[in-house]
Amino acid sequence: MNSELFGAAKYDLEFKLHQDNDPKHNSFLCRSFLNLNNIDWIKSPPKSPDLNPIELVWNELKDFVRKKMIGTGTDASTAIREFEKLMTPEKCMRYINHLKKVRF
């Protein structure tokens, strides 16, 4: 299933693949695949954490773990597992909806 079909099936919205500035995303192979499969995509401007949901998740995870006063690797693993339980589909949709509000 290509990303357009996945996005439409899972989120029932007009789907665009959002890519960061990793050089492999601009490779001939990648661009050819996207064009061949009619995948509409957006390339982020450099250093744009507001347009990168995973950066928003990482920041929230770091804040969550810092507040736990981690002393051992086991404490860190436990905190990360606690955070994972908070990552509901609804919370993921809030990250995605945030992207709709940010325009570039």
C-alpha positions as a Python dict, from the first residue, in 0.01 Angstrom:
ca = {
    (1, 'M'): (0, 0, 0),
    (2, 'N'): (151, 335, -93),
    (3, 'S'): (159, 620, 157),
    (4, 'E'): (-131, 804, -8),
    (5, 'L'): (-362, 506, 30),
    (6, 'F'): (-238, 446, 386),
    (7, 'G'): (-298, 809, 481),
    (8, 'A'): (-644, 818, 329),
    (9, 'A'): (-742, 483, 485),
    (10, 'K'): (-606, 558, 831),
    (11, 'Y'): (-682, 928, 869),
    (12, 'D'): (-956, 1004, 615),
    (13, 'L'): (-794, 1322, 494),
    (14, 'E'): (-614, 1452, 192),
    (15, 'F'): (-274, 1298, 251),
    (16, 'K'): (63, 1450, 170),
    (17, 'L'): (390, 1283, 260),
    (18, 'H'): (596, 1519, 474),
    (19, 'Q'): (973, 1481, 445),
    (20, 'D'): (1262, 1651, 615),
    (21, 'N'): (1580, 1765, 446),
    (22, 'D'): (1765, 1435, 466),
    (23, 'P'): (1967, 1407, 141),
    (24, 'K'): (1829, 1062, 64),
    (25, 'H'): (1481, 1216, 33),
    (26, 'N'): (1606, 1419, -261),
    (27, 'S'): (1778, 1127, -433),
    (28, 'F'): (1681, 1031, -785),
    (29, 'L'): (1553, 694, -658),
    (30, 'C'): (1330, 850, -395),
    (31, 'R'): (1191, 1121, -625),
    (32, 'S'): (1128, 863, -898),
    (33, 'F'): (938, 639, -658),
    (34, 'L'): (721, 928, -537),
    (35, 'N'): (646, 1043, -891),
    (36, 'L'): (581, 691, -1022),
    (37, 'N'): (333, 627, -738),
    (38, 'N'): (169, 972, -762),
    (39, 'I'): (257, 1050, -402),
    (40, 'D'): (211, 1416, -321),
    (41, 'W'): (486, 1530, -86),
    (42, 'I'): (610, 1837, 96),
    (43, 'K'): (974, 1911, 168),
    (44, 'S'): (1033, 2097, 495),
    (45, 'P'): (1240, 2407, 511),
    (46, 'P'): (1570, 2358, 699),
    (47, 'K'): (1557, 2348, 1078),
    (48, 'S'): (1181, 2356, 1111),
    (49, 'P'): (1085, 2158, 1423),
    (50, 'D'): (729, 2296, 1412),
    (51, 'L'): (685, 2107, 1086),
    (52, 'N'): (836, 1784, 1211),
    (53, 'P'): (604, 1590, 1444),
    (54, 'I'): (874, 1349, 1557),
    (55, 'E'): (1078, 1644, 1687),
    (56, 'L'): (775, 1754, 1887),
    (57, 'V'): (743, 1402, 2031),
    (58, 'W'): (1118, 1385, 2114),
    (59, 'N'): (1096, 1720, 2296),
    (60, 'E'): (798, 1604, 2497),
    (61, 'L'): (972, 1274, 2580),
    (62, 'K'): (1287, 1457, 2696),
    (63, 'D'): (1082, 1687, 2920),
    (64, 'F'): (890, 1391, 3061),
    (65, 'V'): (1207, 1194, 3141),
    (66, 'R'): (1386, 1497, 3293),
    (67, 'K'): (1103, 1542, 3543),
    (68, 'K'): (1144, 1180, 3660),
    (69, 'M'): (1485, 1239, 3826),
    (70, 'I'): (1650, 945, 3648),
    (71, 'G'): (1930, 773, 3839),
    (72, 'T'): (1987, 453, 3644),
    (73, 'G'): (1939, 303, 3301),
    (74, 'T'): (1650, 103, 3442),
    (75, 'D'): (1486, 426, 3564),
    (76, 'A'): (1525, 573, 3215),
    (77, 'S'): (1372, 265, 3052),
    (78, 'T'): (1080, 274, 3294),
    (79, 'A'): (1018, 644, 3225),
    (80, 'I'): (1027, 587, 2849),
    (81, 'R'): (776, 301, 2881),
    (82, 'E'): (550, 528, 3088),
    (83, 'F'): (569, 792, 2817),
    (84, 'E'): (490, 534, 2546),
    (85, 'K'): (163, 456, 2724),
    (86, 'L'): (66, 822, 2691),
    (87, 'M'): (108, 813, 2312),
    (88, 'T'): (-251, 740, 2218),
    (89, 'P'): (-391, 769, 1864),
    (90, 'E'): (-569, 1087, 1978),
    (91, 'K'): (-241, 1241, 2092),
    (92, 'C'): (-77, 1149, 1760),
    (93, 'M'): (-363, 1320, 1577),
    (94, 'R'): (-298, 1637, 1781),
    (95, 'Y'): (60, 1637, 1650),
    (96, 'I'): (-69, 1591, 1295),
    (97, 'N'): (-334, 1859, 1337),
    (98, 'H'): (-64, 2095, 1460),
    (99, 'L'): (98, 2064, 1117),
    (100, 'K'): (-224, 2183, 954),
    (101, 'K'): (-204, 2506, 1156),
    (102, 'V'): (158, 2579, 1064),
    (103, 'R'): (201, 2722, 715),
    (104, 'F'): (520, 2790, 527),
}
